[in-house]
Short mmCIF file of C-alpha atoms and ligand atoms in Angstrom, two decimals:
data_model
loop_
_atom_site.label_atom_id
_atom_site.label_comp_id
_atom_site.label_asym_id
_atom_site.label_seq_id
_atom_site.Cartn_x
_atom_site.Cartn_y
_atom_site.Cartn_z
CA PRO X 10 105.75 -120.76 40.11
CA ARG X 11 107.77 -120.48 37.44
CA ARG X 12 107.74 -123.75 34.62
CA LEU X 13 111.48 -124.79 33.57
CA ARG X 14 108.62 -125.73 30.17
CA ILE X 15 110.65 -128.97 29.14
CA PRO X 16 109.86 -133.23 28.89
CA GLY X 17 109.88 -134.35 32.41
CA GLU X 18 108.49 -131.17 34.70
CA ASP X 19 105.44 -133.42 35.87
CA LEU X 20 107.41 -135.86 37.58
CA ALA X 21 106.87 -136.67 41.30
CA LYS X 22 110.36 -136.00 41.64
CA CYS X 23 110.22 -132.71 40.54
CA ARG X 24 109.16 -129.71 43.72
CA THR X 25 110.12 -126.30 43.86
CA SER X 26 110.23 -125.92 46.45
CA LEU X 27 112.28 -127.29 49.93
CA SER X 28 110.24 -127.69 52.51
CA ASP X 29 112.73 -130.29 54.73
CA PRO X 30 116.40 -131.21 54.34
CA ASP X 31 115.49 -134.36 57.05
CA ASP X 32 114.31 -135.69 53.65
CA PHE X 33 116.60 -136.25 51.27
CA THR X 34 120.38 -138.39 52.22
CA ASP X 35 122.09 -139.79 50.31
CA GLN X 36 120.40 -137.92 46.49
CA ASP X 37 121.49 -136.99 43.97
CA VAL X 38 120.11 -133.22 43.09
CA VAL X 39 119.55 -130.58 40.62
CA VAL X 40 118.95 -127.30 41.72
CA VAL X 41 117.48 -124.63 39.12
CA GLY X 42 118.36 -121.54 39.40
CA ALA X 43 120.17 -119.36 40.58
CA GLY X 44 118.99 -116.64 42.80
CA ASP X 45 118.78 -117.05 46.73
CA VAL X 46 115.89 -119.56 47.01
CA ALA X 47 118.03 -122.08 44.19
CA ALA X 48 121.43 -121.07 46.15
CA GLU X 49 119.79 -121.52 49.92
CA ILE X 50 118.19 -125.34 48.69
CA ALA X 51 121.63 -126.28 47.41
CA LEU X 52 123.32 -125.54 50.87
CA ALA X 53 121.03 -127.33 52.63
CA LEU X 54 121.02 -130.04 50.69
CA ALA X 55 124.87 -130.09 50.56
CA GLU X 56 126.09 -131.58 52.88
CA ARG X 57 124.58 -135.24 52.84
CA ASN X 58 123.88 -135.37 49.14
CA ARG X 59 125.47 -135.02 45.62
CA VAL X 60 123.49 -130.97 44.13
CA SER X 61 124.54 -129.92 40.86
CA LEU X 62 123.24 -126.35 40.70
CA LEU X 63 122.07 -125.53 37.29
CA VAL X 64 122.89 -121.36 35.81
CA ARG X 65 121.79 -120.24 32.43
CA ARG X 66 124.39 -117.29 32.80
CA ASP X 67 128.21 -117.68 33.51
CA LYS X 68 128.56 -116.31 36.90
CA ILE X 69 125.94 -116.37 39.70
CA ASP X 70 125.80 -112.70 40.71
CA ARG X 71 121.93 -112.94 41.86
CA PRO X 72 122.04 -114.16 45.50
CA LYS X 73 122.93 -112.27 48.82
CA GLN X 74 126.91 -112.69 48.74
CA ARG X 75 127.02 -114.74 52.35
CA ASN X 76 125.29 -117.52 49.99
CA ARG X 77 127.63 -116.85 47.57
CA ASP X 78 130.26 -117.04 49.68
CA ALA X 79 128.71 -120.09 50.94
CA LEU X 80 128.58 -121.16 47.43
CA HIS X 81 131.38 -121.11 45.95
CA ALA X 82 133.12 -122.45 49.52
CA LEU X 83 130.85 -126.24 48.92
CA ALA X 84 131.68 -125.71 45.27
CA ALA X 85 135.83 -125.13 46.01
CA LYS X 86 135.68 -128.62 48.45
CA GLY X 87 133.64 -130.38 45.89
CA LYS X 88 130.43 -130.88 47.47
CA ILE X 89 128.59 -128.52 45.46
CA LYS X 90 129.13 -128.92 41.30
CA ILE X 91 127.53 -125.73 39.87
CA HIS X 92 126.92 -126.07 35.73
CA TYR X 93 128.12 -122.39 34.05
CA ASN X 94 126.21 -121.84 30.46
CA THR X 95 124.21 -124.12 31.26
CA SER X 96 120.13 -125.64 31.25
CA PRO X 97 117.71 -128.31 30.83
CA LYS X 98 116.71 -130.10 28.89
CA ALA X 99 114.49 -133.46 29.85
CA VAL X 100 114.11 -135.18 33.29
CA THR X 101 113.68 -138.45 33.39
CA GLU X 102 112.79 -140.78 35.66
CA GLN X 103 116.98 -141.41 36.26
CA GLU X 104 118.19 -138.84 35.47
CA VAL X 105 117.94 -134.64 33.32
CA ALA X 106 119.07 -134.41 30.16
CA ILE X 107 120.56 -130.68 29.83
CA THR X 108 122.70 -128.54 26.95
CA CYS X 109 125.46 -126.60 28.41
CA LYS X 110 127.09 -124.16 25.70
CA GLY X 111 125.32 -125.75 22.79
CA GLU X 112 126.89 -129.80 24.53
CA GLU X 113 124.21 -132.81 24.58
CA SER X 114 124.79 -134.08 28.18
CA THR X 115 122.97 -135.69 30.98
CA LEU X 116 123.19 -135.62 34.72
CA LYS X 117 122.58 -138.52 37.15
CA ASN X 118 120.06 -137.63 39.35
CA ASP X 119 117.24 -138.61 42.13
CA VAL X 120 115.24 -135.12 42.14
CA VAL X 121 115.15 -131.42 40.65
CA PHE X 122 114.41 -128.21 41.89
CA CYS X 123 113.25 -124.97 40.29
CA ALA X 124 113.36 -122.62 41.67
CA LEU X 125 113.20 -119.57 39.31
CA GLY X 126 111.10 -118.04 40.95
CA SER X 127 107.19 -117.39 39.80
CA ASP X 128 104.65 -115.11 38.06
CA LEU X 129 101.87 -113.15 38.91
CA PRO X 130 98.53 -115.36 38.55
CA LEU X 131 97.46 -112.51 36.64
CA PRO X 132 94.17 -114.12 34.93
CA LEU X 133 93.23 -115.07 38.53
CA LEU X 134 93.59 -111.34 39.24
CA ARG X 135 91.83 -109.87 35.69
CA LYS X 136 88.89 -112.94 36.28
CA LEU X 137 88.84 -110.57 38.98
CA GLY X 138 88.58 -107.56 38.06
CA ILE X 139 92.00 -106.53 39.98
CA ARG X 140 93.49 -104.33 37.57
CA MET X 141 97.94 -104.25 37.23
CA GLU X 142 98.60 -99.85 37.12
CA SER X 143 100.64 -101.05 33.25
CA ASP X 144 98.01 -102.81 32.00
CA TRP X 145 96.73 -100.31 29.31
CA THR X 146 92.84 -99.88 29.54
CA LEU X 147 90.67 -97.29 26.95
CA GLY X 148 91.25 -94.91 30.39
CA ARG X 149 94.34 -95.23 30.55
CA MET X 150 95.03 -94.32 26.75
CA ALA X 151 92.86 -91.96 26.75
CA ARG X 152 95.37 -90.23 29.68
CA LEU X 153 98.28 -90.48 27.15
CA VAL X 154 95.98 -88.64 25.02
CA GLY X 155 94.54 -85.88 27.12
CA PHE X 156 98.21 -85.18 29.24
CA LEU X 157 100.10 -85.81 25.50
CA ALA X 158 97.44 -82.99 24.23
CA VAL X 159 98.32 -80.82 26.99
CA VAL X 160 101.74 -80.97 27.95
CA LEU X 161 102.47 -80.37 23.84
CA PHE X 162 100.35 -77.20 24.05
CA TYR X 163 102.46 -76.19 26.09
CA TYR X 164 105.26 -76.22 24.67
CA LEU X 165 104.05 -74.90 21.49
CA TRP X 166 103.12 -72.30 23.22
CA LYS X 167 106.18 -71.32 25.22
CA LYS X 168 108.37 -72.02 21.75
CA GLU X 169 105.92 -69.72 19.93
CA PHE X 170 105.20 -72.43 17.38
CA LEU X 171 101.51 -71.25 17.59
CA LYS X 172 102.18 -67.98 16.53
CA GLY X 173 100.28 -67.04 12.95
CA PHE X 174 97.30 -68.98 14.06
CA VAL X 175 94.31 -67.27 13.50
CA PHE X 176 90.91 -68.87 15.94
CA PRO X 177 87.69 -68.34 14.55
CA GLU X 178 86.10 -64.87 14.61
CA SER X 179 83.63 -66.30 17.29
CA TRP X 180 85.65 -67.20 19.26
CA GLY X 181 85.74 -63.62 20.59
CA PHE X 182 88.53 -63.34 23.88
CA TRP X 183 91.22 -65.32 22.06
CA THR X 184 91.61 -62.73 18.90
CA GLY X 185 92.02 -60.07 18.40
CA ASP X 186 96.32 -58.87 18.84
CA SER X 187 96.13 -57.37 21.91
CA LEU X 188 94.53 -60.64 23.58
CA GLY X 189 95.58 -63.97 20.92
CA LEU X 190 97.99 -66.67 22.55
CA TYR X 191 100.63 -64.33 22.42
CA GLY X 192 98.74 -60.99 22.48
CA TRP X 193 98.06 -60.73 25.86
CA THR X 194 101.93 -61.19 27.13
CA ARG X 195 102.53 -57.99 25.58
CA THR X 196 99.43 -55.54 27.00
CA VAL X 197 100.96 -57.65 30.25
CA SER X 198 104.24 -56.81 29.99
CA GLU X 199 103.14 -52.79 28.91
CA TRP X 200 100.64 -51.68 32.13
CA ALA X 201 103.55 -53.60 33.55
CA SER X 202 105.84 -50.78 32.94
CA GLY X 203 108.82 -53.82 30.69
CA VAL X 204 109.20 -54.32 34.41
CA LEU X 205 108.07 -58.40 32.57
CA PRO X 206 109.26 -58.69 29.55
CA ALA X 207 106.75 -59.67 26.59
CA GLY X 208 107.05 -62.89 24.75
CA PRO X 209 105.19 -67.13 26.15
CA SER X 210 108.76 -67.18 27.44
CA LEU X 211 107.88 -65.50 31.27
CA TRP X 212 104.67 -67.40 31.02
CA ALA X 213 106.11 -70.39 30.33
CA GLY X 214 108.03 -70.07 33.24
CA ALA X 215 105.98 -69.55 36.05
CA VAL X 216 104.00 -72.23 35.16
CA TYR X 217 106.74 -74.40 35.27
CA SER X 218 107.03 -72.82 38.93
CA ALA X 219 104.16 -72.94 39.98
CA LEU X 220 103.68 -76.71 39.68
CA VAL X 221 107.29 -77.84 41.02
CA LEU X 222 106.71 -74.60 44.09
CA VAL X 223 102.94 -76.73 44.46
CA PHE X 224 103.89 -79.69 43.74
CA GLY X 225 107.28 -79.72 46.50
CA LEU X 226 105.07 -78.60 48.77
CA GLY X 227 103.43 -81.61 48.91
CA CYS X 228 106.81 -83.36 48.71
CA LEU X 229 107.59 -81.72 52.05
CA ARG X 230 104.92 -82.52 53.68
CA LYS X 231 105.17 -85.74 53.18
CA TYR X 232 109.13 -86.26 53.80
CA ARG X 233 108.38 -84.11 56.82
CA GLY X 234 110.48 -87.21 59.04
CA ASP X 235 113.29 -86.50 57.17
CA PRO X 236 115.73 -84.07 56.92
CA PHE X 237 117.45 -84.73 53.86
CA GLN X 238 114.55 -84.76 52.18
CA ARG X 239 113.78 -81.09 53.38
CA LYS X 240 116.60 -79.78 52.63
CA ARG X 241 116.72 -81.54 49.13
CA TYR X 242 113.10 -79.87 48.16
CA ILE X 243 113.73 -76.19 49.91
CA VAL X 244 116.84 -76.29 47.65
CA VAL X 245 114.28 -77.33 44.09
CA ILE X 246 112.12 -75.44 44.34
CA ILE X 247 114.47 -72.20 45.33
CA SER X 248 116.19 -72.80 42.26
CA GLN X 249 113.53 -73.31 39.41
CA VAL X 250 111.25 -71.04 40.82
CA LEU X 251 114.65 -68.15 42.07
CA LEU X 252 117.23 -69.79 39.64
CA LEU X 253 115.96 -70.99 36.22
CA TRP X 254 112.90 -68.12 37.15
CA ILE X 255 112.83 -65.06 38.49
CA ILE X 256 116.33 -64.11 37.56
CA PRO X 257 116.35 -65.63 34.17
CA GLU X 258 113.03 -64.00 33.02
CA ILE X 259 111.99 -60.51 35.26
CA VAL X 260 115.51 -59.85 35.94
CA PHE X 261 118.08 -60.60 32.91
CA GLN X 262 115.19 -60.01 30.52
CA GLY X 263 112.14 -57.35 31.88
CA ILE X 264 114.64 -55.60 34.46
CA LEU X 265 117.50 -55.93 33.23
CA ALA X 266 115.86 -55.84 29.84
CA LEU X 267 118.96 -56.90 28.70
CA ALA X 268 119.02 -58.21 24.84
CA ASP X 269 120.73 -61.39 25.32
CA GLY X 270 118.82 -61.95 29.17
CA TRP X 271 117.15 -65.09 28.21
CA ARG X 272 121.40 -66.90 27.72
CA SER X 273 121.53 -66.22 31.22
CA TYR X 274 119.46 -69.56 32.37
CA GLY X 275 123.12 -70.21 31.07
CA LEU X 276 123.84 -69.37 34.83
CA VAL X 277 122.82 -72.37 36.23
CA ILE X 278 122.25 -74.62 32.99
CA PRO X 279 125.61 -76.12 31.47
CA ALA X 280 125.45 -77.75 27.71
CA PRO X 281 125.32 -79.96 25.94
CA LEU X 282 122.42 -80.14 28.23
CA TYR X 283 121.55 -76.30 27.16
CA VAL X 284 124.55 -75.48 24.12
CA TRP X 285 121.48 -71.68 22.99
CA ASN X 286 124.98 -69.90 24.59
CA PHE X 287 126.63 -71.71 22.32
CA LYS X 288 124.65 -69.79 19.08
CA ASP X 289 126.56 -66.13 17.95
CA PRO X 290 129.11 -66.29 19.71
CA MET X 291 130.56 -62.56 18.11
CA SER X 292 127.13 -61.35 19.21
CA ALA X 293 126.65 -62.33 22.45
CA ASN X 294 128.73 -60.93 25.88
CA LEU X 295 131.89 -61.72 27.16
CA PHE X 296 130.51 -62.20 30.37
CA TRP X 297 128.13 -65.49 28.99
CA LEU X 298 130.85 -66.99 26.48
CA VAL X 299 133.28 -66.69 29.92
CA TRP X 300 131.63 -68.56 32.30
CA PHE X 301 128.82 -70.75 30.26
CA THR X 302 132.80 -72.43 29.27
CA VAL X 303 133.93 -72.52 32.63
CA PHE X 304 130.98 -74.11 33.59
CA SER X 305 130.14 -76.70 31.49
CA PHE X 306 134.15 -77.85 30.89
CA ILE X 307 135.31 -77.22 34.37
CA GLY X 308 131.99 -77.00 36.92
CA VAL X 309 130.53 -79.88 35.74
CA PRO X 310 133.47 -81.97 36.15
CA LEU X 311 134.70 -80.50 38.37
CA TYR X 312 130.53 -80.73 40.60
CA SER X 313 130.77 -84.34 39.32
CA LYS X 314 133.83 -85.06 40.88
CA PHE X 315 132.98 -84.11 44.58
CA THR X 316 128.76 -84.60 45.00
CA GLY X 317 128.39 -87.21 42.25
CA LYS X 318 125.69 -86.63 39.31
CA MET X 319 122.73 -84.66 42.13
CA TYR X 320 122.72 -81.83 41.09
CA CYS X 321 120.19 -83.87 38.79
CA SER X 322 117.69 -83.86 42.37
CA TRP X 323 118.94 -80.60 42.88
CA VAL X 324 119.48 -78.66 40.99
CA CYS X 325 118.44 -79.20 37.61
CA GLY X 326 114.79 -77.49 35.84
CA CYS X 327 114.04 -80.65 34.41
CA GLY X 328 114.86 -82.36 37.25
CA CYS X 329 113.22 -80.46 39.45
CA LEU X 330 109.90 -80.98 37.57
CA ALA X 331 110.88 -84.68 37.94
CA GLU X 332 111.11 -84.28 41.49
CA THR X 333 107.36 -82.17 42.48
CA PHE X 334 105.38 -83.14 40.15
CA GLY X 335 106.87 -86.53 38.39
CA ASP X 336 107.08 -87.61 42.21
CA ARG X 337 104.53 -89.20 42.62
CA TRP X 338 105.32 -91.74 38.94
CA ARG X 339 108.83 -92.16 40.14
CA HIS X 340 107.76 -96.33 40.92
CA LEU X 341 106.73 -97.04 37.21
CA ALA X 342 110.37 -96.81 36.49
CA PRO X 343 111.30 -99.28 33.37
CA ARG X 344 114.15 -101.77 35.32
CA GLY X 345 115.78 -104.83 34.47
CA ARG X 346 119.54 -104.63 32.15
CA ARG X 347 117.79 -104.35 29.19
CA ALA X 348 116.38 -101.02 29.98
CA ARG X 349 119.77 -99.39 31.79
CA ALA X 350 121.82 -100.68 28.45
CA TRP X 351 118.71 -98.67 27.01
CA GLU X 352 120.24 -95.92 29.07
CA ASN X 353 124.12 -95.63 28.17
CA PHE X 354 122.88 -95.94 24.59
CA GLY X 355 120.22 -93.92 24.20
CA GLN X 356 122.86 -91.17 26.51
CA TRP X 357 125.61 -91.49 24.19
CA THR X 358 123.66 -91.12 21.01
CA ILE X 359 121.93 -87.73 21.57
CA LEU X 360 124.70 -86.73 22.99
CA GLY X 361 127.16 -87.70 19.32
CA VAL X 362 123.51 -85.71 18.24
CA VAL X 363 124.37 -82.73 20.31
CA ALA X 364 127.37 -82.12 19.04
CA CYS X 365 126.77 -82.86 16.09
CA PHE X 366 124.41 -80.02 15.97
CA VAL X 367 126.58 -77.66 17.52
CA ALA X 368 129.78 -78.18 15.38
CA LEU X 369 127.70 -77.25 12.25
CA GLY X 370 125.65 -74.83 13.72
CA LEU X 371 129.45 -72.83 15.14
CA ALA X 372 130.79 -73.17 12.04
CA ASN X 373 127.26 -72.38 9.12
CA ALA X 374 125.32 -70.03 11.68
CA GLU X 375 122.34 -70.17 8.78
CA SER X 376 122.68 -74.37 9.05
CA THR X 377 119.91 -75.62 9.93
CA ALA X 378 121.79 -77.30 12.54
CA TRP X 379 119.57 -75.37 15.55
CA THR X 380 116.32 -75.59 13.99
CA TRP X 381 117.21 -80.03 14.55
CA GLN X 382 118.37 -78.99 17.80
CA GLU X 383 115.15 -77.49 19.05
CA LEU X 384 112.27 -79.24 17.32
CA LEU X 385 113.89 -83.05 17.88
CA VAL X 386 116.20 -82.70 21.00
CA ASP X 387 114.62 -79.39 23.49
CA PHE X 388 110.40 -79.50 21.81
CA LEU X 389 110.10 -83.01 21.11
CA LEU X 390 112.85 -85.38 23.43
CA ALA X 391 112.95 -83.12 26.08
CA GLY X 392 110.45 -81.59 26.09
CA VAL X 393 107.17 -83.49 25.32
CA ILE X 394 108.00 -86.62 25.81
CA GLY X 395 109.88 -86.48 28.88
CA VAL X 396 107.19 -84.97 30.71
CA ALA X 397 104.14 -86.74 28.61
CA ALA X 398 105.54 -89.74 29.33
CA TYR X 399 105.74 -89.09 33.16
CA PRO X 400 102.53 -91.19 34.07
CA PHE X 401 102.59 -94.19 32.19
CA TRP X 402 107.33 -94.22 32.04
CA GLY X 403 108.55 -92.58 35.36
CA ASN X 404 109.05 -89.18 35.63
CA ARG X 405 112.96 -90.04 34.43
CA ILE X 406 111.77 -90.90 30.93
CA TRP X 407 114.69 -87.57 29.45
CA CYS X 408 117.21 -88.30 31.99
CA ARG X 409 118.03 -91.89 31.61
CA PHE X 410 117.64 -92.78 28.26
CA LEU X 411 117.86 -89.60 26.67
CA CYS X 412 119.61 -86.68 29.34
CA PRO X 413 123.14 -85.78 27.38
CA LEU X 414 124.86 -83.63 30.26
CA SER X 415 123.55 -86.80 32.58
CA ARG X 416 126.28 -88.88 30.00
CA VAL X 417 129.31 -86.12 30.63
CA MET X 418 128.62 -86.87 34.32
CA HIS X 419 128.49 -89.48 34.85
CA ALA X 420 132.12 -90.57 32.89
CA VAL X 421 133.13 -88.02 35.47
CA ALA X 422 130.85 -89.97 38.18
CA GLY X 423 131.74 -93.13 38.13
CA ASN X 424 135.26 -92.43 37.56
CA THR X 425 135.73 -90.32 40.89
CA SER X 426 132.27 -89.12 43.01
CA GLN X 427 132.69 -89.05 46.88
CA ARG X 428 128.99 -89.08 46.82
CA LYS X 429 127.38 -92.65 47.82
CA ILE X 430 124.72 -94.89 49.17
CA SER X 431 125.65 -97.54 52.11
CA SER X 432 123.09 -100.10 53.21
CA GLY X 433 123.67 -102.38 56.79
CA ALA X 434 123.27 -105.48 56.86
CA HIS X 435 119.95 -104.92 58.24
CA CYS X 436 118.16 -105.98 55.54
CA ILE X 437 115.26 -107.01 55.15
CA GLU X 438 114.44 -108.24 51.19
CA CYS X 439 111.11 -105.76 51.53
CA GLY X 440 111.50 -104.45 47.98
CA LEU X 441 110.87 -100.74 48.40
CA CYS X 442 113.79 -99.44 47.64
CA SER X 443 114.20 -100.42 44.07
CA LYS X 444 110.03 -99.66 44.83
CA TYR X 445 110.50 -95.84 44.10
CA CYS X 446 113.74 -95.39 43.16
CA GLN X 447 113.12 -93.35 40.20
CA MET X 448 116.35 -94.33 38.27
CA GLY X 449 115.65 -98.29 38.17
CA ILE X 450 118.52 -99.18 39.84
CA PRO X 451 118.02 -102.65 41.89
CA VAL X 452 118.28 -101.06 44.95
CA MET X 453 117.42 -103.84 47.08
CA GLU X 454 120.65 -106.61 45.51
CA PHE X 455 123.20 -103.84 46.59
CA ALA X 456 121.03 -103.88 50.47
CA LYS X 457 120.94 -107.36 50.82
CA ASN X 458 125.00 -107.88 50.31
CA ALA X 459 125.51 -105.05 52.29
CA GLN X 460 127.22 -103.16 49.16
CA PRO X 461 127.66 -98.94 49.00
CA PHE X 462 126.35 -97.57 45.61
CA ASP X 463 127.54 -94.37 43.69
CA ASN X 464 127.94 -93.47 40.49
CA ALA X 465 131.08 -95.95 39.43
CA ASN X 466 128.07 -98.50 39.47
CA SER X 467 124.65 -97.31 39.31
CA SER X 468 123.67 -93.82 37.48
CA CYS X 469 121.94 -92.57 41.11
CA ILE X 470 121.46 -89.18 40.95
CA GLN X 471 121.24 -89.02 45.31
CA CYS X 472 117.66 -88.03 46.05
CA GLY X 473 117.52 -89.92 48.63
CA ILE X 474 114.60 -91.52 48.54
CA CYS X 475 115.07 -95.18 48.44
CA VAL X 476 116.79 -93.72 52.32
CA SER X 477 113.60 -92.31 53.02
CA VAL X 478 111.29 -95.11 51.97
CA CYS X 479 113.62 -97.75 53.81
CA PRO X 480 111.76 -99.64 57.01
CA VAL X 481 114.20 -100.86 58.85
CA ARG X 482 116.81 -97.03 58.14
CA ASN X 483 118.91 -100.40 56.39
CA LEU X 484 120.45 -97.10 54.09
CA GLN X 485 122.57 -94.36 55.20
CA HIS X 486 123.71 -91.64 52.91
CA MET X 487 127.56 -92.18 52.56
CA GLU X 488 128.84 -94.18 54.45
CA TRP X 489 127.77 -97.26 56.53
CA ASP X 490 127.02 -96.31 60.26
CA GLU X 491 126.30 -98.42 62.27
CA ASP X 492 125.50 -96.28 65.70
CA VAL X 493 123.59 -94.06 63.20
CA TRP X 494 121.07 -96.87 62.49
CA LYS X 495 120.62 -97.58 66.12
CA ASP X 496 120.04 -93.83 66.66
CA THR X 497 117.89 -93.12 63.79
CA VAL X 498 115.94 -96.58 63.95
CA ARG X 499 114.02 -95.76 66.34
CA ASN X 500 112.07 -93.36 65.24
CA GLY X 501 110.71 -95.42 62.75
CA PRO X 502 110.19 -95.47 59.06
CA MET X 503 110.99 -91.23 57.80
CA VAL X 504 107.67 -92.20 55.46
CA PRO X 505 105.01 -93.90 56.23
CA LEU X 506 103.98 -96.93 54.85
CA LYS X 507 101.32 -96.63 52.21
S1 LIG V 27 120.04 -86.11 33.46
FE1 LIG V 27 120.30 -84.23 32.60
S2 LIG V 27 118.34 -82.96 32.67
FE2 LIG V 27 117.33 -85.28 34.28
S3 LIG V 27 118.19 -83.16 35.79
FE3 LIG V 27 119.29 -84.75 35.56
S4 LIG V 27 120.87 -83.06 34.00
FE4 LIG V 27 118.96 -82.08 34.32
S1 LIG V 28 119.55 -95.24 44.73
FE1 LIG V 28 117.92 -94.48 45.44
S2 LIG V 28 118.95 -92.13 46.65
FE2 LIG V 28 120.22 -93.31 44.25
S3 LIG V 28 118.18 -92.58 42.42
FE3 LIG V 28 117.63 -94.57 43.94
S4 LIG V 28 115.84 -94.00 45.25
FE4 LIG V 28 117.36 -92.18 44.50
S1 LIG V 29 114.07 -100.89 52.08
FE1 LIG V 29 115.14 -101.17 53.42
S2 LIG V 29 114.65 -103.48 54.44
FE2 LIG V 29 113.78 -103.14 51.75
S3 LIG V 29 114.51 -104.21 50.42
FE3 LIG V 29 115.32 -101.63 50.77
S4 LIG V 29 116.89 -101.36 52.34
FE4 LIG V 29 116.48 -104.24 52.45
#
């Protein structure tokens, strides 16, 4: 159990658990903590003792709703005294010294319960040779460097930053204009009578799409018991392979050979994630400009209103890779209040940066702002860091902490989204929903209070994995329906537990 780390906590009257409430009558009890255990100890002892509950924050929001209601009801009757913003400073035989917003005082006391949760016995586990997944071992560091190198090479090649790089003559195959790093794409294009465009974009897209396809099929198998996930993964694969590769690369740039066929990415990816249709607008076909503007400024708010941030887990190219190739690392997402605060800060910052780059680029076509947008945002943050972070910090680092489109969708969906996930009253607090939420949302905190969640109270992207992994099917898409629960629970978990 976690300790108070204050003088006197080794006294016999300091305990970390309550076995039998009948052992305590007419005593001055201090309970330290703000979770369910602290609440339940306080509730169990309140009728026959004088209970003080010490809470470090200015509210109690972690226990289950029914425990919170019971606490507040007993506090209103004067049976429990809740001390907010208060920490214990020392324990003596008769008293507990406390501090509240800098003011010190004492409470008469017979017994103290410290209910601050517990820490893993890491030193012991390590001594036994058990390693944590997040330990920075040499092997893990080597994997980080290796994975980063592969991702870096992929994006350097895709962005044609390796043009002009000359391999030593002795490497034979790689040298020569028709076979070098980029030359072979021209050779293949000529061989295919121009139907396949020359250049790395087609082939980088092919690699990306192949990853989504192969790992997407794996996910279809993994979540095969869940009709929602089957539908979602089929849409994810089609979005990437058809909408984000075949149509922009082969149809518009290959078969139709449009000079500005690359603008067709804007058919599916709106601003401010894809801003390139704003570049050099005078030379663009009017259709691209009109579609892109309407999609970005009217389409995004509209679909966010009706579907929340579903776009992220069903359609977006970054999301397609995260949901398929990145699926195995979804449990590594950073969690906690601090991580959520960084989400807001990071997304607003990048949104501001992208807006500045676009404004500068529009004001002056020769401006280096477009180069910075490509280097800093597209290449470094969304590309290299976003993907290389998968095995170490989860599959949604770019999406959660940096994506400017996510911020826009959240701003709209936060107030208006009609999509939500509801929870029933059957939660067994196993924590699987929180563990597998790639957005680091504390799903169990909602679930144990039978509280629905959407973009008003979370950054949920409606991937539905929390629903799929719940062993008692306590979560449902949209409104909770007890009959649906009774009907589906007979089938057991949708995803076999590991
Ligand atoms: S957060 Fe941004 S990059 Fe990630 S899936 Fe959503 S729109 Fe795409
Ligand atoms: S809360 Fe559930 S549906 Fe929402 S992002 Fe997390 S796992 Fe997906
Ligand atoms: S997975 Fe289900 S039972 Fe487990 S904590 Fe989440 S909602 Fe509760």
